Short mmCIF file of C-alpha atoms and ligand atoms in Angstrom, two decimals:
data_model
loop_
_atom_site.label_atom_id
_atom_site.label_comp_id
_atom_site.label_asym_id
_atom_site.label_seq_id
_atom_site.Cartn_x
_atom_site.Cartn_y
_atom_site.Cartn_z
CA MET A 1 33.93 184.38 83.90
CA LYS A 2 37.26 186.88 83.82
CA PRO A 3 39.60 185.17 86.39
CA ALA A 4 40.72 187.15 89.43
CA ASN A 5 43.82 188.74 90.21
CA SER A 6 46.38 185.72 90.05
CA VAL A 7 48.92 186.38 92.77
CA LEU A 8 46.11 185.55 95.82
CA SER A 9 43.78 183.38 93.87
CA GLY A 10 46.77 180.85 93.98
CA TYR A 11 46.91 180.95 97.64
CA GLY A 12 44.45 178.73 99.65
CA THR A 13 42.52 179.33 102.89
CA THR A 14 45.32 180.45 105.40
CA ILE A 15 46.66 177.68 107.61
CA PHE A 16 45.35 179.43 110.90
CA GLU A 17 41.95 179.07 109.91
CA VAL A 18 42.04 175.68 108.14
CA MET A 19 43.61 174.33 111.68
CA SER A 20 41.36 176.32 114.22
CA ARG A 21 37.95 175.03 111.52
CA LEU A 22 38.98 171.69 111.94
CA ALA A 23 40.02 171.60 115.56
CA ALA A 24 36.32 172.91 115.93
CA GLU A 25 34.59 170.11 114.36
CA HIS A 26 36.69 167.60 116.23
CA GLY A 27 36.14 169.33 119.31
CA ALA A 28 40.12 169.39 119.61
CA VAL A 29 42.42 171.42 122.17
CA ASN A 30 42.91 174.10 119.58
CA LEU A 31 47.34 174.72 120.06
CA GLY A 32 47.74 175.36 116.42
CA GLN A 33 46.55 179.09 115.42
CA GLY A 34 48.44 181.42 118.08
CA PHE A 35 46.43 183.50 120.14
CA PRO A 36 46.59 183.87 124.07
CA GLU A 37 43.86 182.84 126.84
CA GLY A 38 43.12 183.56 129.96
CA LEU A 39 45.32 186.63 129.96
CA GLU A 40 43.51 189.45 128.92
CA PRO A 41 44.50 192.61 131.05
CA PRO A 42 41.28 193.71 133.20
CA ALA A 43 41.83 197.57 133.28
CA LEU A 44 42.21 197.19 129.09
CA LEU A 45 38.54 195.54 129.21
CA GLN A 46 37.23 198.30 131.42
CA ALA A 47 38.76 201.15 129.35
CA ALA A 48 37.24 199.78 126.30
CA ALA A 49 33.56 199.06 127.76
CA ARG A 50 33.72 202.45 129.17
CA ALA A 51 34.95 203.93 125.98
CA MET A 52 32.02 201.95 124.00
CA GLN A 53 29.54 203.91 126.26
CA ASP A 54 31.21 207.37 126.21
CA GLY A 55 32.39 207.53 122.85
CA PRO A 56 33.50 208.96 120.29
CA HIS A 57 32.49 206.92 117.43
CA GLN A 58 33.21 208.30 114.35
CA TYR A 59 36.04 208.44 112.40
CA PRO A 60 39.49 209.41 113.92
CA SER A 61 42.22 210.65 112.42
CA MET A 62 43.80 208.41 110.07
CA MET A 63 46.82 208.40 111.48
CA GLY A 64 45.35 207.19 115.05
CA ILE A 65 44.23 208.96 118.28
CA PRO A 66 46.63 211.39 119.67
CA ALA A 67 46.74 209.50 122.99
CA LEU A 68 47.86 206.40 121.33
CA ARG A 69 50.06 207.87 118.73
CA ARG A 70 52.01 209.38 122.25
CA ALA A 71 51.59 206.06 124.23
CA VAL A 72 53.56 204.42 121.53
CA ALA A 73 56.30 207.05 121.57
CA ASP A 74 56.37 206.97 125.04
CA HIS A 75 56.71 203.34 125.28
CA ALA A 76 59.44 203.26 122.70
CA GLY A 77 61.46 205.79 124.78
CA ARG A 78 60.63 204.06 127.76
CA PHE A 79 62.03 200.43 126.44
CA TYR A 80 64.13 201.05 123.56
CA GLY A 81 65.23 204.85 124.40
CA LEU A 82 64.11 206.00 121.03
CA GLU A 83 62.74 209.13 120.32
CA ILE A 84 60.10 209.68 118.84
CA ASP A 85 57.77 212.41 117.13
CA PRO A 86 54.14 211.01 118.01
CA ASP A 87 52.43 213.22 115.74
CA ARG A 88 55.16 212.67 112.80
CA GLU A 89 56.80 208.93 113.50
CA VAL A 90 53.59 206.64 114.55
CA MET A 91 50.90 205.60 112.48
CA VAL A 92 47.98 203.41 114.71
CA THR A 93 46.66 200.34 111.82
CA SER A 94 44.04 197.30 112.39
CA GLY A 95 46.54 194.84 113.20
CA GLY A 96 50.24 193.97 112.86
CA THR A 97 48.56 192.19 109.58
CA GLU A 98 47.30 195.43 107.95
CA ALA A 99 50.61 197.55 109.37
CA LEU A 100 52.98 194.79 107.36
CA ALA A 101 50.57 195.70 104.17
CA ASP A 102 50.89 199.07 103.99
CA CYS A 103 54.76 198.87 104.59
CA LEU A 104 55.21 196.66 101.78
CA PHE A 105 52.57 198.38 99.80
CA GLY A 106 53.64 201.56 100.41
CA LEU A 107 57.44 200.84 99.75
CA ILE A 108 57.55 198.40 96.84
CA GLU A 109 57.57 199.69 93.18
CA PRO A 110 56.99 196.67 91.04
CA GLY A 111 60.70 194.89 89.84
CA ASP A 112 61.86 195.67 93.54
CA GLU A 113 63.69 192.89 95.30
CA VAL A 114 62.75 191.90 99.32
CA VAL A 115 64.92 189.85 101.37
CA VAL A 116 62.56 187.52 103.65
CA ILE A 117 63.73 184.62 105.90
CA GLU A 118 61.77 181.26 106.27
CA PRO A 119 60.56 179.92 107.90
CA LEU A 120 58.00 183.10 107.53
CA TYR A 121 54.99 184.51 108.46
CA ASP A 122 52.13 183.45 105.74
CA SER A 123 50.73 187.20 104.98
CA TYR A 124 54.57 188.46 103.63
CA LEU A 125 54.65 186.34 100.65
CA PRO A 126 51.08 187.24 99.10
CA ILE A 127 51.35 190.95 99.91
CA VAL A 128 55.37 191.40 98.72
CA ARG A 129 54.11 189.68 95.41
CA ARG A 130 50.81 191.75 95.22
CA ALA A 131 53.04 194.35 95.54
CA GLY A 132 54.96 193.90 92.27
CA GLY A 133 58.14 192.80 94.31
CA VAL A 134 60.64 189.39 93.69
CA PRO A 135 61.28 187.72 96.65
CA ARG A 136 64.77 186.54 97.68
CA LEU A 137 64.32 183.93 100.02
CA VAL A 138 66.90 183.39 102.74
CA ARG A 139 66.44 179.84 104.76
CA LEU A 140 67.15 179.64 108.56
CA GLN A 141 68.08 175.70 109.35
CA PRO A 142 67.19 173.39 112.01
CA PRO A 143 67.46 173.18 115.05
CA ASP A 144 68.92 176.38 116.13
CA TRP A 145 68.15 178.62 113.12
CA SER A 146 71.00 180.75 113.31
CA LEU A 147 71.15 183.37 110.33
CA PRO A 148 73.33 182.02 107.64
CA ARG A 149 75.26 185.11 106.88
CA ALA A 150 76.94 184.17 103.38
CA GLU A 151 73.36 183.48 102.25
CA LEU A 152 72.13 186.25 103.44
CA ALA A 153 74.36 189.09 102.04
CA ALA A 154 74.53 186.74 98.80
CA ALA A 155 70.20 187.96 99.04
CA PHE A 156 71.39 191.60 98.63
CA GLY A 157 71.93 193.38 95.18
CA PRO A 158 71.16 196.35 93.88
CA ARG A 159 67.73 196.01 93.05
CA THR A 160 67.36 195.22 97.13
CA LYS A 161 64.22 197.22 98.10
CA LEU A 162 63.76 196.10 101.52
CA LEU A 163 64.35 193.28 104.19
CA VAL A 164 60.88 191.87 105.86
CA LEU A 165 62.85 190.72 109.22
CA ASN A 166 60.29 189.29 112.12
CA SER A 167 61.85 189.25 115.88
CA PRO A 168 61.08 187.59 117.77
CA MET A 169 60.08 185.12 115.39
CA ASN A 170 57.34 182.95 114.11
CA PRO A 171 57.35 179.95 114.26
CA VAL A 172 60.89 179.08 115.66
CA GLY A 173 61.20 181.26 118.31
CA LYS A 174 64.53 182.82 118.15
CA VAL A 175 64.95 186.25 119.00
CA PHE A 176 67.71 187.52 117.01
CA ASP A 177 70.74 188.73 119.01
CA ALA A 178 73.08 192.25 118.89
CA GLU A 179 75.70 190.88 116.54
CA GLU A 180 73.11 189.20 113.98
CA LEU A 181 71.25 192.51 114.23
CA GLY A 182 74.59 194.49 113.85
CA PHE A 183 75.57 192.15 110.56
CA ILE A 184 72.05 192.90 109.12
CA ALA A 185 72.58 196.28 109.88
CA ASP A 186 75.55 196.87 107.74
CA LEU A 187 74.04 195.16 104.58
CA LEU A 188 70.69 197.53 104.73
CA VAL A 189 73.42 200.39 105.05
CA ARG A 190 75.75 198.68 102.22
CA HIS A 191 72.60 198.24 99.88
CA ASP A 192 71.04 201.31 100.59
CA ALA A 193 67.94 198.79 101.54
CA TYR A 194 65.19 199.47 104.14
CA ALA A 195 63.88 196.80 106.98
CA VAL A 196 60.23 195.99 107.47
CA CYS A 197 60.59 195.00 111.36
CA ASP A 198 57.81 192.58 112.71
CA GLU A 199 58.09 192.82 116.20
CA VAL A 200 54.66 191.74 117.49
CA TYR A 201 56.11 189.64 120.27
CA GLU A 202 58.14 192.32 121.38
CA HIS A 203 57.06 191.66 124.83
CA LEU A 204 57.39 187.84 124.79
CA VAL A 205 60.85 187.28 125.31
CA TYR A 206 62.14 184.48 127.90
CA ASP A 207 64.81 183.44 130.47
CA GLY A 208 65.98 187.28 130.97
CA ARG A 209 66.66 187.71 127.34
CA ARG A 210 66.10 191.27 126.45
CA HIS A 211 64.26 191.77 122.32
CA ILE A 212 66.33 194.54 120.38
CA PRO A 213 64.42 196.74 117.84
CA LEU A 214 66.90 196.90 115.10
CA ILE A 215 65.84 200.54 114.35
CA THR A 216 68.08 201.15 117.68
CA LEU A 217 71.37 200.45 115.96
CA PRO A 218 73.70 202.76 114.62
CA GLY A 219 72.03 204.52 111.00
CA MET A 220 68.96 202.39 111.37
CA ARG A 221 66.60 204.98 112.65
CA GLU A 222 66.32 206.08 108.84
CA ARG A 223 66.22 202.71 107.31
CA CYS A 224 63.15 201.00 109.95
CA LEU A 225 60.20 200.94 110.46
CA LYS A 226 58.86 199.06 113.41
CA ILE A 227 55.53 197.14 113.50
CA GLY A 228 54.03 196.53 117.27
CA SER A 229 50.52 194.72 117.86
CA ALA A 230 48.24 195.00 121.02
CA GLY A 231 46.81 191.84 120.36
CA LYS A 232 50.27 190.22 120.90
CA THR A 233 51.50 192.88 123.48
CA PHE A 234 47.96 192.18 125.60
CA SER A 235 46.32 189.43 124.45
CA LEU A 236 43.41 191.03 123.06
CA THR A 237 44.15 189.33 119.11
CA GLY A 238 40.94 189.77 117.96
CA TRP A 239 40.93 193.97 118.51
CA LYS A 240 43.15 194.24 115.61
CA VAL A 241 45.28 197.28 116.84
CA GLY A 242 48.71 197.66 115.69
CA TYR A 243 51.63 200.44 114.73
CA VAL A 244 54.08 201.49 113.30
CA THR A 245 57.02 203.12 114.47
CA ALA A 246 59.53 204.92 111.19
CA CYS A 247 60.86 208.43 110.39
CA PRO A 248 58.75 210.60 108.49
CA ALA A 249 60.30 209.89 105.11
CA LEU A 250 58.89 206.31 105.45
CA LEU A 251 55.93 207.00 107.29
CA GLN A 252 54.23 209.23 104.67
CA PRO A 253 54.35 206.91 101.89
CA VAL A 254 53.14 204.07 104.21
CA ALA A 255 50.52 205.90 105.61
CA LYS A 256 49.06 206.72 101.60
CA ALA A 257 48.74 202.56 101.63
CA HIS A 258 46.78 203.08 105.02
CA GLN A 259 44.67 205.64 103.69
CA TYR A 260 43.25 203.54 101.07
CA ILE A 261 42.95 200.07 102.73
CA THR A 262 41.53 201.21 106.39
CA PHE A 263 41.91 204.51 106.74
CA THR A 264 41.51 204.19 110.81
CA THR A 265 40.82 201.55 113.80
CA PRO A 266 38.63 201.92 116.07
CA PRO A 267 38.08 204.47 118.53
CA GLY A 268 37.37 203.03 122.03
CA LEU A 269 39.77 200.37 121.42
CA GLN A 270 42.84 202.72 120.57
CA GLN A 271 41.62 204.33 123.92
CA ALA A 272 41.90 201.21 125.92
CA VAL A 273 44.98 200.25 124.31
CA ALA A 274 47.10 203.86 124.83
CA GLU A 275 46.48 203.46 128.46
CA GLY A 276 47.88 200.10 128.33
CA LEU A 277 51.05 200.61 126.94
CA ALA A 278 51.62 203.09 129.80
CA SER A 279 51.35 200.12 132.32
CA GLY A 280 53.75 199.70 134.85
CA ASP A 281 56.47 197.42 134.49
CA GLY A 282 55.19 194.53 136.74
CA TYR A 283 52.37 194.21 133.95
CA TYR A 284 55.14 193.73 131.41
CA LEU A 285 57.66 191.13 133.21
CA GLY A 286 54.27 189.29 134.58
CA LEU A 287 53.12 188.90 131.28
CA ALA A 288 56.41 186.76 129.79
CA ALA A 289 57.17 185.36 133.18
CA ASP A 290 53.62 183.76 132.95
CA LEU A 291 54.04 182.84 129.41
CA GLU A 292 57.28 181.04 130.01
CA ALA A 293 55.42 179.20 133.05
CA ARG A 294 53.16 178.25 130.20
CA ARG A 295 56.03 177.18 127.50
CA ASP A 296 57.85 174.98 130.27
CA ARG A 297 54.44 173.57 131.06
CA LEU A 298 53.82 172.66 127.22
CA SER A 299 57.49 171.50 126.90
CA ALA A 300 58.04 168.96 129.63
CA GLY A 301 54.72 167.08 128.77
CA LEU A 302 55.52 166.87 124.71
CA SER A 303 59.21 165.93 125.84
CA LYS A 304 58.39 162.72 128.24
CA ILE A 305 55.05 161.92 125.08
CA GLY A 306 58.29 161.71 122.96
CA PHE A 307 58.57 164.84 120.92
CA ASP A 308 61.88 166.38 120.28
CA VAL A 309 61.33 170.04 121.50
CA LEU A 310 63.53 172.93 120.39
CA PRO A 311 64.28 175.54 122.50
CA CYS A 312 61.79 178.67 122.44
CA ALA A 313 63.50 182.32 123.48
CA GLY A 314 60.12 184.41 122.53
CA SER A 315 56.66 184.38 120.99
CA TYR A 316 53.85 181.70 121.68
CA PHE A 317 55.25 179.30 120.11
CA LEU A 318 56.89 175.29 120.38
CA ILE A 319 58.73 173.63 117.10
CA THR A 320 58.37 169.80 117.82
CA ASP A 321 59.88 167.31 116.10
CA PHE A 322 57.66 164.23 115.63
CA ARG A 323 59.53 161.99 114.25
CA PRO A 324 60.46 160.01 117.58
CA LEU A 325 56.95 159.11 117.79
CA GLY A 326 57.23 157.17 114.68
CA PHE A 327 54.64 158.78 112.43
CA ASP A 328 54.91 157.52 109.00
CA GLY A 329 53.77 160.99 106.84
CA GLY A 330 54.41 164.49 106.54
CA ASP A 331 53.84 167.56 108.48
CA ASP A 332 50.41 168.38 107.15
CA ALA A 333 49.19 165.10 107.77
CA PHE A 334 50.40 164.80 111.17
CA CYS A 335 48.54 167.96 112.25
CA ARG A 336 45.69 166.62 110.88
CA HIS A 337 46.05 163.68 112.41
CA ILE A 338 46.42 164.73 116.18
CA THR A 339 43.83 166.98 115.25
CA THR A 340 40.95 164.80 114.61
CA ALA A 341 42.39 161.40 116.34
CA ALA A 342 44.04 162.58 119.57
CA GLY A 343 41.82 165.66 119.92
CA VAL A 344 44.89 168.02 119.89
CA ALA A 345 45.77 170.53 116.81
CA ALA A 346 48.70 171.71 115.70
CA VAL A 347 50.48 173.79 112.80
CA PRO A 348 52.49 172.30 110.28
CA VAL A 349 55.78 174.08 109.91
CA SER A 350 55.96 173.43 106.16
CA ALA A 351 53.01 176.37 106.09
CA PHE A 352 55.77 178.79 106.79
CA TYR A 353 57.91 177.44 103.30
CA ARG A 354 57.41 179.01 100.03
CA GLU A 355 58.29 175.23 98.87
CA ALA A 356 58.98 172.44 100.49
CA GLY A 357 59.70 172.80 104.00
CA PRO A 358 61.68 170.52 106.53
CA GLY A 359 58.49 168.25 106.37
CA HIS A 360 58.53 166.64 110.62
CA TYR A 361 57.96 169.52 112.70
CA ALA A 362 54.43 170.66 114.20
CA ARG A 363 54.25 173.96 115.75
CA PHE A 364 52.25 174.27 119.33
CA CYS A 365 51.31 177.62 120.47
CA PHE A 366 52.05 177.34 124.34
CA ALA A 367 50.01 180.68 124.99
CA LYS A 368 46.34 178.82 126.20
CA LYS A 369 45.30 177.98 129.80
CA ASP A 370 47.01 175.34 131.92
CA ASP A 371 43.75 173.46 132.27
CA ALA A 372 43.95 172.95 128.27
CA LEU A 373 47.85 172.42 127.93
CA ASP A 374 47.37 169.64 130.59
CA GLU A 375 44.00 168.09 128.18
CA ALA A 376 46.14 168.45 125.81
CA ILE A 377 49.08 166.72 127.03
CA ALA A 378 46.95 164.12 128.44
CA ARG A 379 45.26 163.61 124.79
CA LEU A 380 48.10 163.56 122.99
CA ALA A 381 49.88 160.73 125.80
CA ARG A 382 46.93 158.58 126.00
CA HIS A 383 46.84 158.34 121.90
CA PHE A 384 50.87 157.60 121.58
CA ALA A 385 50.54 155.11 124.46
CA ARG A 386 48.53 153.26 121.93
N1 PMP B 1 53.38 189.00 112.26
C1 PMP B 1 53.30 187.47 112.91
C2 PMP B 1 54.73 187.21 112.80
C3 PMP B 1 52.62 187.25 113.86
O1 PMP B 1 52.74 185.91 114.27
C4 PMP B 1 51.21 187.88 113.55
C5 PMP B 1 50.18 187.06 114.78
N2 PMP B 1 49.25 186.89 114.36
C6 PMP B 1 51.17 189.12 113.38
C7 PMP B 1 52.15 189.61 112.41
C8 PMP B 1 50.00 189.83 113.00
O2 PMP B 1 49.32 190.55 114.26
P1 PMP B 1 48.02 191.22 114.47
O3 PMP B 1 47.00 190.33 114.82
O4 PMP B 1 48.17 192.46 114.97
O5 PMP B 1 47.84 191.56 112.70
N1 LIG B 2 50.10 185.15 113.81
C1 LIG B 2 48.75 184.03 114.53
C2 LIG B 2 49.96 182.16 114.64
O1 LIG B 2 50.86 182.45 113.87
C3 LIG B 2 47.88 183.58 113.63
C4 LIG B 2 47.05 185.00 112.89
C5 LIG B 2 45.89 184.78 112.03
O2 LIG B 2 45.10 183.57 112.17
N2 LIG B 2 45.74 185.05 111.00
O3 LIG B 2 49.31 181.50 114.53
#
């Protein structure tokens, strides 16, 4: 048999799928894969049900239904003061994952260098490499994950095409601040580079913090592609509705990738998301407040058991150092162990590195129902009390 594509064949099954399967097999409480429970807004479910009855059911415009493009543009104006042309600067995708792939396939020319920040979301490297890009990796260091400015600057050069920036950041829960973003913006201008801004967790920001999109900084409107996800904003990850916002010169090549990858996204779901984005401030504030309370609940429980829990400013995730528990092994072994022996699944943080990661951190998703969080805490407490 002739070999398949060597880049993609070199990767195993994604860690989220692996841990979710293991969790299901062992009846574990799944705090591994990042998906929420019990937060689906009833109004969106009703809107989708209505759309399923009433239609339309045929291909919508490849750029997305007008109502959703308008809603994405309005949302950008309302939250970030951006003036976006819904007809030329917004494209609807089948989730943030497709949006990322479209941006990378649409912009990268083989041999281009792409700066990525570790720990990183698992789809970035395979797609960058499949597109022919040459990754330049920069690592944030625990426990505070601050931006290593000199290293980041050194990763940029004459061949840099773009940076992929994830804020709020999976898995570490970091939210890049205005100074860090200003430093990044200077680099982009200096090297005439673009930024693919993965902002799927834009509304999951805690303790009164504010998410600042890089595209709002001076000079960035023509350099940034901003990615959002209704999966995260409305706790409907299975719907796979995402959106890219960028100036026409950047969006056009990205649309070329989209038209050959998925072309469209189910129209009824787009309609429901359009209605959702227009929700009042109470919805957005309530979502963050609810998740913040869940974060604190899980953090307190894990700390009491003996985990060293790192701070989390945004996203769904807590990073925990499990060394204080005396486990003899790396993070992959630890996560498998607690899934099979304690009945609680987590994700090893080394999965977010190209090569050896720190090896002693487990990521727990706190976006679950209180009952699930309490049950997970009780199981881990029993297990480690032995
Ligand atoms: N980027 C990051 C950082 C994520 O954590 C996720 C989560 N799945 C995605 C992109 C993909 O979003 P979607 O589910 O909308 O494809
Ligand atoms: N983003 C989610 C996570 O980090 C999972 C997405 C997926 O399963 N592909 O857990």
